[in-house]
Steps between C-alpha positions, in 0.01 A plus 500: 500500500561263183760220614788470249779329491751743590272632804472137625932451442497854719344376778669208508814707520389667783379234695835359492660776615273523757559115598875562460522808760278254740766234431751725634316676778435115646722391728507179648707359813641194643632504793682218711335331742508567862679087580644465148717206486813455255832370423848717428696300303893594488689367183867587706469231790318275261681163467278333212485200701114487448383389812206745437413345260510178670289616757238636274489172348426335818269735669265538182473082446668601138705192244848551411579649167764386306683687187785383289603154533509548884282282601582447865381779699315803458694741276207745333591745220242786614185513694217281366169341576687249747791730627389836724802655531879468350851591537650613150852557422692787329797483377656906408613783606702516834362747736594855575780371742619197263352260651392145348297543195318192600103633668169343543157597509170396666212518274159460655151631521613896608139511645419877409358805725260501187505168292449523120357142567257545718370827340504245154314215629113547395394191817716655814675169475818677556470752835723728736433404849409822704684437765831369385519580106535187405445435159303194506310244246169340538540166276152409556331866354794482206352393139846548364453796273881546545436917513728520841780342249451746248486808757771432723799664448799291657347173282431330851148269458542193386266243300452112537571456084561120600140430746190384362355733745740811488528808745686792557788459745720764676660574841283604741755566763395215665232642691346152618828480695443890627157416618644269726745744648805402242639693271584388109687166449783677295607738759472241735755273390744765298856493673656824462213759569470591116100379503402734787160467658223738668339808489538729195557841706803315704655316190495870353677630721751276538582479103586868536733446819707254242536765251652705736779227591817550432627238279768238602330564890356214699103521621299254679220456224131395632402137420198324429252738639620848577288526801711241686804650547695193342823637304792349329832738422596542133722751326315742335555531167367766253178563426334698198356808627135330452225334698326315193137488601481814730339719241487256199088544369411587850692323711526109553547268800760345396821703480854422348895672546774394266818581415460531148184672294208321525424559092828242453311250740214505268274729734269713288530876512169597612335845543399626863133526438289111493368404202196429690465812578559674207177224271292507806519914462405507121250196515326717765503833362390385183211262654370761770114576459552229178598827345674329212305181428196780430656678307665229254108350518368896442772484171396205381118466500607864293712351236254207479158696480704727261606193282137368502314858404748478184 
């Protein structure tokens, strides 16, 4: 059979159809681990008095960071390469009951069932610990590519601009303190219960007993770990009909309930399938058997041999 252009252009054609149907017949699934550790982080008892954030601070050896002309204590704008987690403030709408239209929000690491990080980094330096799901970062295998910064959705790594020497920072739920039988410094020293520690099957649960309060009610909400049985009464005020993080690309480890939409607290709005898993599918459909590096090599030792009879 004489090649031609148009036959080669066919086949082509069909071999992408062919790589497209495997595409879709390939599933992939991530799962969460059997001791998954998290946070549930309620915007309603939050009292933006950043003691989280103090605590981070501490237990992660981290320098203040100043913004504005405040120059006397720690007063961050957003999370950065010396700041792990923050408290940000919105100022809007009142919730569904009237209540203050004054909120906050914890942004940190979210540490994903399947990180878009970890599936980005081409050294393992970032990893998901088997056990607990951590999301963790390896400073020493880093070479500071800065792919994790690009792939990650909620704009969490950070990078040392400012260091001769730079890395990639980013909460890792303070898991040297969790080795040691603690649990992460932010929990740990907020307040009010609205940082809630432990494991992610129990915080689940108990984000959707809150959504089933009746507003305007008093509960004894779990504090600092939710294993220990420590509570603190509140009134319970009312809460968008939404565990941000339950199903958000997978699933994450860190979960958040608010009063108001999470779009207007400058959350993203983020499909249920990972990104991970949705590149990792295509890059291995299309590199199974090197299928397609062939045949781009077959198509263009063609065009070239073609070129060169002429």
């Amino acid at each position: 059979m004489t090649i031609t252009r148009r036959n080669l252009f066919k086949a082509a054609a069909c071999s992408g159809l062919l790589v497209a149907s495997g595409v879709s017949a390939q599933v992939r699934e991530k799962t969460l681990p059997p001791a998954a550790l998290g946070i549930l982080y309620d915007s309603t008892i939050c009292i933006g008095c950043q003691a989280c954030m103090s605590g981070c601070k501490q237990a992660n050896n981290m320098k203040p960071e100043h913004s504005g002309d405040q120059q006397i204590w720690d007063n961050p704008r957003d999370l950065s390469a010396r700041t792990l987690t923050v408290i940000k403030k919105y100022e809007g709408d009142s919730t569904a009951g009237g209540e203050d239209n004054c909120h906050f929000i914890k942004r940190q690491c979210m540490h994903c069932i399947d990180p878009a990080c970890v599936s980005a980094c081409p050294v393992s330096a970032m990893q998901k610990e088997h056990e607990t799901g951590i999301v963790t970062h390896n400073k020493d295998a880093c070479i500071g590519c800065r792919y994790c910064m690009v792939a990650c959705p909620y704009n969490i790594p950070k990078f040392e601009w400012d260091n001769p020497f730079p890395q990639i920072v980013k909460c890792q739920l303070c898991s040297h303190r969790i080795a040691k039988g603690g649990i992460s410094a932010c929990c740990e020293t907020c307040p009010t219960g609205a940082s809630l520690f432990g494991p992610v099957e129990l915080l689940q649960q108990e984000a959707k007993r809150r959504l089933e309060l009746t507003p305007g009610t008093t509960y004894n909400y779990p504090i600092n770990d939710i294993r220990t049985k420590k509570t603190t009464s509140h009134t319970v005020g009312h809460y968008q009909d939404w565990i941000y993080g339950e199903k958000e690309l997978g699933g994450t480890q860190v979960m958040l309930l608010a009063g108001v939409d999470f779009h207007k607290l400058e959350l993203p709005d983020l499909p249920e399938e990972s990104y991970a898993g949705m590149s990792e599918n295509i890059q291995h459909t299309l590199y199974k058997g090197m299928a397609l590096p062939i045949g781009l090599l077959a198509a263009l030792i063609y065009f070239v041999k073609r070129n060169t009879e002429e």
